GROMACS .gro file of C-alpha atoms in nm:
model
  365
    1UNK     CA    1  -1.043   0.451   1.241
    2UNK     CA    2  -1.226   0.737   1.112
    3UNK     CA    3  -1.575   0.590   1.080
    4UNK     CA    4  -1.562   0.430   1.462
    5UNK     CA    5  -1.452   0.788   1.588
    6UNK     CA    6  -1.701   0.994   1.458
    7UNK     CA    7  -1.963   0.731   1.485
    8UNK     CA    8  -1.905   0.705   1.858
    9UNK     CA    9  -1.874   1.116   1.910
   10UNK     CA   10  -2.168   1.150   1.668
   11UNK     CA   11  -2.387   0.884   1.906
   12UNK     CA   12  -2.325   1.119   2.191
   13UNK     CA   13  -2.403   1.470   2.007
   14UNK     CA   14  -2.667   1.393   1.725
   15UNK     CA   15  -2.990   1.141   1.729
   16UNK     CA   16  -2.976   0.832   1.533
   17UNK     CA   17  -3.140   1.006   1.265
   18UNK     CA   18  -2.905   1.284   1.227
   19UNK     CA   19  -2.610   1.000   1.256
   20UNK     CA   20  -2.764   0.853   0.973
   21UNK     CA   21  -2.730   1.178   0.754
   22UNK     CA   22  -2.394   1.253   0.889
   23UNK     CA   23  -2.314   0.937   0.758
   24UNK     CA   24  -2.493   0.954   0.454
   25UNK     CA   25  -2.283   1.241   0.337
   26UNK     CA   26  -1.971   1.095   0.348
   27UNK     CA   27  -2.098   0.854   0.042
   28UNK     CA   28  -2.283   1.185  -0.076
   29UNK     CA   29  -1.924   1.263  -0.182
   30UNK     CA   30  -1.856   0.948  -0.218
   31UNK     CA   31  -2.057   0.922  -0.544
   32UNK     CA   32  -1.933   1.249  -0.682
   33UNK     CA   33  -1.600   1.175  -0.719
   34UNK     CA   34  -1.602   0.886  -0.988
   35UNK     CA   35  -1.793   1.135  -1.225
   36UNK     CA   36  -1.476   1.323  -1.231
   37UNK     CA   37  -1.221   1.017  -1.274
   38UNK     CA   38  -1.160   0.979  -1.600
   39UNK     CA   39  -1.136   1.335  -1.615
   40UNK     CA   40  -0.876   1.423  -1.389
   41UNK     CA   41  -0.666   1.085  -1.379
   42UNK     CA   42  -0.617   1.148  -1.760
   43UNK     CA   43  -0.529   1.514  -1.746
   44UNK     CA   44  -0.300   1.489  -1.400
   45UNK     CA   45  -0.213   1.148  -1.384
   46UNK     CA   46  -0.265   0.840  -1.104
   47UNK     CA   47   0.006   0.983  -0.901
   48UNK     CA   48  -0.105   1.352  -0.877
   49UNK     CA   49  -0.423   1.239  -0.818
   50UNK     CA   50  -0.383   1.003  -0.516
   51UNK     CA   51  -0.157   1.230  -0.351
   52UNK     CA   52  -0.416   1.512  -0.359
   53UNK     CA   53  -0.639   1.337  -0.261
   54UNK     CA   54  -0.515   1.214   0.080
   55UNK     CA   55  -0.396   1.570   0.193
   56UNK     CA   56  -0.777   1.637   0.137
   57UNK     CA   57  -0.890   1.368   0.363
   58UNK     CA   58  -0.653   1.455   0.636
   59UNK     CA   59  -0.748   1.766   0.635
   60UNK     CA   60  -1.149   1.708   0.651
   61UNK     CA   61  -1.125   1.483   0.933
   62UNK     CA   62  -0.862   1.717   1.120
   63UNK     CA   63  -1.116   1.972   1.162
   64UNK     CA   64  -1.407   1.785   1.275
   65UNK     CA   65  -1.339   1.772   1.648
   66UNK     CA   66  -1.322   2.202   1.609
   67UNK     CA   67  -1.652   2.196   1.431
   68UNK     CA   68  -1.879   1.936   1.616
   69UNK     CA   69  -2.210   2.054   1.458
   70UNK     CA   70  -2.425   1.847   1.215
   71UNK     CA   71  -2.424   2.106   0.937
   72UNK     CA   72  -2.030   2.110   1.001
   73UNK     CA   73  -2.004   1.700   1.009
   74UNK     CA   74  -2.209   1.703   0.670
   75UNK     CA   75  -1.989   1.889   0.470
   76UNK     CA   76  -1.684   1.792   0.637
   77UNK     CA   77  -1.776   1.408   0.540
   78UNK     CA   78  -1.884   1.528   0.201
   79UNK     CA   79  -1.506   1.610   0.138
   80UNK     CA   80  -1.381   1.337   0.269
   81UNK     CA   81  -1.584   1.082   0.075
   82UNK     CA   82  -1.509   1.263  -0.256
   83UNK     CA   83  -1.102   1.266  -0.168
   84UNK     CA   84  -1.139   0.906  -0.106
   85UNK     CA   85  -1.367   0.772  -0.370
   86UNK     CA   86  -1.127   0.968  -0.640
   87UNK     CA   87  -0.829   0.781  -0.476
   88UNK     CA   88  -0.975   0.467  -0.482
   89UNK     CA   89  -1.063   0.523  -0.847
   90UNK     CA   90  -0.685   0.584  -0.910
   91UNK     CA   91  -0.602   0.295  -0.707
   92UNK     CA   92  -0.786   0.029  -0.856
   93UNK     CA   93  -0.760   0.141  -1.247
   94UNK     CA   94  -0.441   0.110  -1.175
   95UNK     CA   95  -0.469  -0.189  -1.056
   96UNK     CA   96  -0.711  -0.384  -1.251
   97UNK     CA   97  -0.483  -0.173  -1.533
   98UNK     CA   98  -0.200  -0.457  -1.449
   99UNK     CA   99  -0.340  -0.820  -1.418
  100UNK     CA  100  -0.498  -1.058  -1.689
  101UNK     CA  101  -0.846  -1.188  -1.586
  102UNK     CA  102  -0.691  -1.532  -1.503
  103UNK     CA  103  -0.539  -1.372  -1.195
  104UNK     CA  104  -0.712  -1.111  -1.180
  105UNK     CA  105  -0.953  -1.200  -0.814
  106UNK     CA  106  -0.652  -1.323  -0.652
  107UNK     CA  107  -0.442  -0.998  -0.713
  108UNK     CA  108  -0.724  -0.757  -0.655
  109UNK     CA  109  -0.823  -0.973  -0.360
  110UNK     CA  110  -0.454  -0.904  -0.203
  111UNK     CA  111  -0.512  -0.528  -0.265
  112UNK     CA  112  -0.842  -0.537  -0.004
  113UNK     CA  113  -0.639  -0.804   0.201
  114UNK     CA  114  -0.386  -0.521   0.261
  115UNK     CA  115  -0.643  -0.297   0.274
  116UNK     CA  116  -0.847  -0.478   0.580
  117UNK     CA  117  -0.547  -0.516   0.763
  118UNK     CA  118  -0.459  -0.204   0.799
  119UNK     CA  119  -0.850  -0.133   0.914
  120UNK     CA  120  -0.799  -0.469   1.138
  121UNK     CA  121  -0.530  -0.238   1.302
  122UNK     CA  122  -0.702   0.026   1.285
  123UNK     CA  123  -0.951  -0.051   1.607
  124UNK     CA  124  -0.694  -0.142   1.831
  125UNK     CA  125  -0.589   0.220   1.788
  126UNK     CA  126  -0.919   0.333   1.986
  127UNK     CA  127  -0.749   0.194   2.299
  128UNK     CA  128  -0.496   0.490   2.275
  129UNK     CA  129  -0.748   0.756   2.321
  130UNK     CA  130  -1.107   0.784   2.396
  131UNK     CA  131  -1.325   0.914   2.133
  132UNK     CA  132  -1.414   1.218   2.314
  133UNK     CA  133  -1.094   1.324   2.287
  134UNK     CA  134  -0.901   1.506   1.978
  135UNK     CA  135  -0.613   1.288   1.961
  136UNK     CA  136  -0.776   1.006   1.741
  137UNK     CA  137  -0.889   1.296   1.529
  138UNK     CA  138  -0.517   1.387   1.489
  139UNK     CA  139  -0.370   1.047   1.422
  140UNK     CA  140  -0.631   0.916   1.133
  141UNK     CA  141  -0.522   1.263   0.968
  142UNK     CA  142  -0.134   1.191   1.016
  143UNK     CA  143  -0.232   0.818   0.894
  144UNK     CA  144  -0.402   0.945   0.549
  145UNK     CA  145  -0.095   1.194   0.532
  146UNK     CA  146   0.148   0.819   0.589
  147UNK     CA  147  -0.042   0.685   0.291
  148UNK     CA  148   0.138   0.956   0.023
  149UNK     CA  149   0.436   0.823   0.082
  150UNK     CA  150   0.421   0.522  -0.082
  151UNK     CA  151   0.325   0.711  -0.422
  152UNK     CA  152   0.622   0.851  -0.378
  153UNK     CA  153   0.853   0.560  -0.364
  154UNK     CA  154   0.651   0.396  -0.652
  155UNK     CA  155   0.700   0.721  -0.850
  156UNK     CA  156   0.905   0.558  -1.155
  157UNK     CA  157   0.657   0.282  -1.237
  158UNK     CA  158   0.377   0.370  -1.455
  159UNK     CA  159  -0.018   0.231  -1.487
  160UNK     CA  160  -0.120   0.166  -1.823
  161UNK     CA  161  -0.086   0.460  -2.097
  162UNK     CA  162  -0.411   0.352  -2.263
  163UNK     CA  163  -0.590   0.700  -2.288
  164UNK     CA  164  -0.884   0.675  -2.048
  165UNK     CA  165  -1.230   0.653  -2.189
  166UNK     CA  166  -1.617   0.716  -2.087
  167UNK     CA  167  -1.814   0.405  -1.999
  168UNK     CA  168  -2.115   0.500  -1.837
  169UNK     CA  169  -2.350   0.288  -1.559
  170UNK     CA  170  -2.590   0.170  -1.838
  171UNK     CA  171  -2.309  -0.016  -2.028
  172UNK     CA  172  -2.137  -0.139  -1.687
  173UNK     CA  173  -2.498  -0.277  -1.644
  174UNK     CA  174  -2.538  -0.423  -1.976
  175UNK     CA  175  -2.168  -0.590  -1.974
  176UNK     CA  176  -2.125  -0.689  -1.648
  177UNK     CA  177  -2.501  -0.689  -1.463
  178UNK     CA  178  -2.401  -0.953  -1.148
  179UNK     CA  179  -2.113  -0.752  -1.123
  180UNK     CA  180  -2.278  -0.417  -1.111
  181UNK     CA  181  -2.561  -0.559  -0.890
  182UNK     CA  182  -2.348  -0.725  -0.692
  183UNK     CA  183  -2.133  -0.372  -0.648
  184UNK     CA  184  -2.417  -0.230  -0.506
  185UNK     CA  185  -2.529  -0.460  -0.210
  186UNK     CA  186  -2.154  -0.446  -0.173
  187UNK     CA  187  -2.157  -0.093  -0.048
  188UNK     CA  188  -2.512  -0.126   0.123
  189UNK     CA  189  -2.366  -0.388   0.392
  190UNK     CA  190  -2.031  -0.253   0.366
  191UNK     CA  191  -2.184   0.112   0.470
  192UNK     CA  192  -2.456  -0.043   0.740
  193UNK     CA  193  -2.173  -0.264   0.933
  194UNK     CA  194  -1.890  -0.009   0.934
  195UNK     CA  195  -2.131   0.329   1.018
  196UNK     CA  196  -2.322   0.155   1.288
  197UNK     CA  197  -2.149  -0.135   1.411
  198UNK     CA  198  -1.975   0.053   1.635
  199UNK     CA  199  -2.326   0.238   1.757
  200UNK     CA  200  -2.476  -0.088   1.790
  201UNK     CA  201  -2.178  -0.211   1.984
  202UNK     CA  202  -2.221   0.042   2.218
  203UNK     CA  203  -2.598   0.019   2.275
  204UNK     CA  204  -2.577  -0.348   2.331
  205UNK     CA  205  -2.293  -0.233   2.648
  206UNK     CA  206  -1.954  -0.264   2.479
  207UNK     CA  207  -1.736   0.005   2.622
  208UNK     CA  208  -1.493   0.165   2.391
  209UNK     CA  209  -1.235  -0.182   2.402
  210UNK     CA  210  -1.541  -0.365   2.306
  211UNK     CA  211  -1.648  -0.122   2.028
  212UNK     CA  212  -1.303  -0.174   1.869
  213UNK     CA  213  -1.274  -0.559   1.959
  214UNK     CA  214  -1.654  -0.585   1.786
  215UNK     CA  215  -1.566  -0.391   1.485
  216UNK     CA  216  -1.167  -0.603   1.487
  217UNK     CA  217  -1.341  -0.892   1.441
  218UNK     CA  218  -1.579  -0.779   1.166
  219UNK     CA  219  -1.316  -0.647   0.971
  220UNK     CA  220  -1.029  -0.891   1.088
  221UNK     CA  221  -1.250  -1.197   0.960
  222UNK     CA  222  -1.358  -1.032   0.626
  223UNK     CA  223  -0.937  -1.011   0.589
  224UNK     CA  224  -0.915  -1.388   0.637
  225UNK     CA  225  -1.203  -1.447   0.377
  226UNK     CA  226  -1.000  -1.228   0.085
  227UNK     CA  227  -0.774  -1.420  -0.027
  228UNK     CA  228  -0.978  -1.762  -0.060
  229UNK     CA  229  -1.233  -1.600  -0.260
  230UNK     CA  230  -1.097  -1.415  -0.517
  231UNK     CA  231  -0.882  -1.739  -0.559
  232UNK     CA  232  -1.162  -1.963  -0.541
  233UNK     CA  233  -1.347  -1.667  -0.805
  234UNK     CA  234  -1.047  -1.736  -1.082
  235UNK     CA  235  -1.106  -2.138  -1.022
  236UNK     CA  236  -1.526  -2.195  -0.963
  237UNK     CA  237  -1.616  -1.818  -1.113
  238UNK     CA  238  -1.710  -1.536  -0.942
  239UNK     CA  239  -2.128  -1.614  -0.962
  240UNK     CA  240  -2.063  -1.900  -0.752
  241UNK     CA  241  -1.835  -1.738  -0.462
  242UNK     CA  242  -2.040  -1.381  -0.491
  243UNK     CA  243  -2.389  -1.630  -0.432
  244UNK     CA  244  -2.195  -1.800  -0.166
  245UNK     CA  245  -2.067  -1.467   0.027
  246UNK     CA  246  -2.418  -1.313   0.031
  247UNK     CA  247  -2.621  -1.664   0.154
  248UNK     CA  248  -2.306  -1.747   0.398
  249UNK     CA  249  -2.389  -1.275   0.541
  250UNK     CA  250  -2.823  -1.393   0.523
  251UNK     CA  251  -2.750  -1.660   0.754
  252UNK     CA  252  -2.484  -1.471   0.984
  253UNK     CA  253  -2.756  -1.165   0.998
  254UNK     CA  254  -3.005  -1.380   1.119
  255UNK     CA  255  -2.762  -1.574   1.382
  256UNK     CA  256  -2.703  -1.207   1.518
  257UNK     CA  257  -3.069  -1.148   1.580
  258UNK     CA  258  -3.083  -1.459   1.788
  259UNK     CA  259  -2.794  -1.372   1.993
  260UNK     CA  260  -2.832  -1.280   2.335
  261UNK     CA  261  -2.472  -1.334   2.529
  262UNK     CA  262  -2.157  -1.093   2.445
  263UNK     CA  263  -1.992  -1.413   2.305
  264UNK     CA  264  -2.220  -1.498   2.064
  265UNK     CA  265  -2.276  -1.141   1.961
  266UNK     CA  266  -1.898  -1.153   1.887
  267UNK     CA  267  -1.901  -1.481   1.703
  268UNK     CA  268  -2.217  -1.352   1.496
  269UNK     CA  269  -2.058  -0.963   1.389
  270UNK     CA  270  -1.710  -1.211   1.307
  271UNK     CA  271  -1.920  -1.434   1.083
  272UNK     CA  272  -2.131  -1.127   0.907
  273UNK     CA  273  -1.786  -0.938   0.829
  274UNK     CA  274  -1.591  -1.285   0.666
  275UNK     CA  275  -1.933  -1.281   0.411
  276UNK     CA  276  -1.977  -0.883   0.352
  277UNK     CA  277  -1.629  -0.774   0.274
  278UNK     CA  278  -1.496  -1.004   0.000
  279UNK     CA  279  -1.798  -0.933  -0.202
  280UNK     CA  280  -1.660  -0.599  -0.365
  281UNK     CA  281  -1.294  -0.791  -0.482
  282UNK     CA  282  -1.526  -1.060  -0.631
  283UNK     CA  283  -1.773  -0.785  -0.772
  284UNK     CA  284  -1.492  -0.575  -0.943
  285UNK     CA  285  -1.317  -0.845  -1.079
  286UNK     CA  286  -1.608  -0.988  -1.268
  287UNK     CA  287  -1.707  -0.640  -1.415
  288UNK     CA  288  -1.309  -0.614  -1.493
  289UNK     CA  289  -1.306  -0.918  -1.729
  290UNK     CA  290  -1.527  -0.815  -1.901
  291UNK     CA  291  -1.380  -0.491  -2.077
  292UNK     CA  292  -1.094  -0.362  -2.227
  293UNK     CA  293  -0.802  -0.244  -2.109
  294UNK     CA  294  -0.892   0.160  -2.244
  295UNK     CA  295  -1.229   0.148  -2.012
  296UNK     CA  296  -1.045   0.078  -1.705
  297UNK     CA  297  -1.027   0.370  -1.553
  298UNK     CA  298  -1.416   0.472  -1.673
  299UNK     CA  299  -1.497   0.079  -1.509
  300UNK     CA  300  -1.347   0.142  -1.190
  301UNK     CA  301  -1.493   0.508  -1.149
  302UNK     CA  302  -1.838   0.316  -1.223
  303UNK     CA  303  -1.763   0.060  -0.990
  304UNK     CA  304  -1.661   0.340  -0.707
  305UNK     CA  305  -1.979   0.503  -0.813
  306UNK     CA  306  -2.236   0.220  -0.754
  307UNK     CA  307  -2.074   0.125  -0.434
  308UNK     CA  308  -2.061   0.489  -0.319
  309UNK     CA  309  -2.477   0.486  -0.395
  310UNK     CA  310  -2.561   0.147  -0.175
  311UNK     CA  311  -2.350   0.320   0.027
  312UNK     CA  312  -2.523   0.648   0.061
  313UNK     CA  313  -2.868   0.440   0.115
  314UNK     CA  314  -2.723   0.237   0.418
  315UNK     CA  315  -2.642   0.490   0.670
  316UNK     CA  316  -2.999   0.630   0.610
  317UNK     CA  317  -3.165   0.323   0.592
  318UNK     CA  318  -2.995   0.137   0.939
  319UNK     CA  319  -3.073   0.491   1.114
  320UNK     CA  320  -3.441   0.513   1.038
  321UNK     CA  321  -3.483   0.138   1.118
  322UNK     CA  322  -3.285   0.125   1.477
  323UNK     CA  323  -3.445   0.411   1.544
  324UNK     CA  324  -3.823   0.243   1.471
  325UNK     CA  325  -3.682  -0.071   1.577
  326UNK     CA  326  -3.413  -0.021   1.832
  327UNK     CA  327  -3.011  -0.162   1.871
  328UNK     CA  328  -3.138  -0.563   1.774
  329UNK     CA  329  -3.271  -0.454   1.360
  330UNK     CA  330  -2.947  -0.367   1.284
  331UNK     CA  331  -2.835  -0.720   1.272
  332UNK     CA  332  -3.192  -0.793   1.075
  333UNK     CA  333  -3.110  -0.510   0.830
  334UNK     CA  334  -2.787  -0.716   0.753
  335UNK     CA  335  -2.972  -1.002   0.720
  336UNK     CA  336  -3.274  -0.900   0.461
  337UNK     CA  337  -2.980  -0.674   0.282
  338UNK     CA  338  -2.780  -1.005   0.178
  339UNK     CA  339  -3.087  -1.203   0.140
  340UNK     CA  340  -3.190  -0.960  -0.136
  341UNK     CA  341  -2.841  -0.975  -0.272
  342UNK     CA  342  -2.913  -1.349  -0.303
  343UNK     CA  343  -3.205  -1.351  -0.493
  344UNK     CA  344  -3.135  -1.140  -0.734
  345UNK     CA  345  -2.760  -1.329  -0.787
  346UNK     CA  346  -2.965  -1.604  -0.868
  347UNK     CA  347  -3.212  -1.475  -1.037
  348UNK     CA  348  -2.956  -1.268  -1.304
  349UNK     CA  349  -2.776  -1.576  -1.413
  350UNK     CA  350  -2.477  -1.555  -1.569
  351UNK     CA  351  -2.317  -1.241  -1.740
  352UNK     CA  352  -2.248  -1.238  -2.137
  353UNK     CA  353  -1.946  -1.345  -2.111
  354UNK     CA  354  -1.733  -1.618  -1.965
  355UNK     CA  355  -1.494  -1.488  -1.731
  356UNK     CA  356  -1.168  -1.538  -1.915
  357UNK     CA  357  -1.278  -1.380  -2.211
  358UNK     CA  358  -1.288  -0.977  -2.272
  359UNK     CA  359  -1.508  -0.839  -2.472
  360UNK     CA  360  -1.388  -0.454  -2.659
  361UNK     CA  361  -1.565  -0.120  -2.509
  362UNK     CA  362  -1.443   0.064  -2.806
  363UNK     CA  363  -1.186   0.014  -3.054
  364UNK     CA  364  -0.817   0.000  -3.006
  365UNK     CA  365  -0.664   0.300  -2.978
   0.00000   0.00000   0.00000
């Protein structure tokens, strides 16, 4: 709800340009949080660290509406992207921390499910208030406040005691490097649809209903997608499904440039979201079978970290190019983004090791 709020406020205020920074910064923080992960999930704990984190993201995106200038918005989003990225580096240790590799795309595949629901839901909430307004402000900070609680309730259980150790990008590479690669492109068309979908909605004449029934259906379809391909990852392997996701977004990016009725716009934003957001669940859980269970935590602040930096380059890279270009690139950045992604899926083969197997970052502690 955050990203469609500010994007539409920040259309109004800032030039394309200076959207695209705004946005930028957000995965500016984005990337700096991982490099602490290890660090402070091993000293405070997953808990601790989650619940901080939140209270710092409802608090970065409560003050925006007081603050509406772009040196404000850019440090404001800086926060906010390293609270989050920290908490997602929590999150998914912990997660990946639980499950065997034979299960492991399905499970982590339910995680985003539940995750893309509750961004699904998320749009709908734009019809309560118009984005001029401070209300939606208000209500995404009350929401990251909601998401606390259930830390609380799951105080008693425990992620993995495994110390946490360093595994740095080079050896995520060299491990896993279609996962890595594919982490990346991940976070570029994960960054360009979510930061200016809702800008290009607008500009093509979607009033604020549309912007959140445009950006519904981008999100809403990628939720359908989850589950089928991280199960379809643990049966075919995830090469096959991550090739598949990025051909099926090529093809979807080039049947939005040919669009011309609000239908068919819809149809083509619905199809583009089922191919770009299963890619990361895929992505993660390929690079996850492939260490041990003490690099978890280092693996998932690496995987944060290289989704945080295609991140960083969309926003930046969709600005300059509508703003060269106009509203209609944005659907042909999509569609060169995943075509690259393609390529080089292909042309990297498979990784060192099968999928089922995991190979030691260290010895046993």
């Amino acid at each position: 709800m955050q990203t469609d709020v500010i994007g539409l406020r920040a259309d109004t205020a800032f030039s394309s340009i200076m959207v695209g920074l705004m946005m930028a910064a957000y995965y500016l923080g984005y990337c700096a949080g991982p490099m602490l992960g290890h660090l402070v999930i091993g000293r405070v704990g997953h808990h601790a660290t989650i619940g901080i984190c939140v209270v710092m993201a409802a608090g970065a995106i409560l003050l925006q509406p007081f603050f509406v200038t772009v040196p404000a918005w850019i440090a404001l989003r800086v926060v906010s992207g390293f609270a989050l990225s920290l908490c997602y580096v929590a999150i998914e240790s912990w997660i990946h921390g639980s499950v065997t590799n034979l299960l492991r795309g399905r499970v982590f595949s339910i995680y985003m499910c539940v995750q893309i629901i509750g961004m699904t839901l998320a749009q709908w909430l734009l019809y309560l208030a118009g984005a001029e307004s401070v209300g939606p402000f208000v209500l995404s900070a009350g929401l990251f406040l909601l998401a606390a609680l259930p830390i609380l309730v799951a105080y008693r259980t425990h992620p993995s005691d495994v110390p946490p150790r360093p595994l740095n990008i080079a050896k995520l590479f060299r491990y896993s490097p279609l996962g890595a690669t594919a982490t990346v492109f991940a976070g570029l068309s994960w960054a360009i649809l979510f930061t200016f979908g809702p800008v290009c909605a607008k500009r093509l004449g979607f009033d604020v209903s549309g912007v959140g029934l445009f950006m519904a259906l981008a999100v809403g379809s990628g939720g359908l997608l989850q589950l089928p391909a991280g199960w379809l990852s643990d049966v075919i392997g995830r090469r096959h499904v991550i090739a598949l996701l990025l051909g099926a977004g090529a093809v979807a990016g080039v049947f939005g440039m040919i669009a011309s009725s609000r239908t068919t716009i819809l149809v083509a934003i619905a199809l583009e979201g089922a191919a770009v957001f299963p890619i990361y669940a895929v992505a993660a859980a390929q690079v996850n079978d492939c260490i041990s269970q003490a690099a978890r935590v280092a693996a998932a602040a690496g995987l944060v970290l290289l989704f945080g930096l295609g991140s960083l380059l969309g926003p930046v890279l969709c600005g300059w190019v509508m703003a060269w270009f106009g509203t209609d690139a944005f659907f042909a950045l999509m569609a060169g983004t995943m075509t690259a992604g393609f390529a080089l899926t292909l042309a990297l083969g498979r990784d060192p090791v099968e999928p089922v197997r995991a190979i030691e970052v260290g010895p046993h502690p």
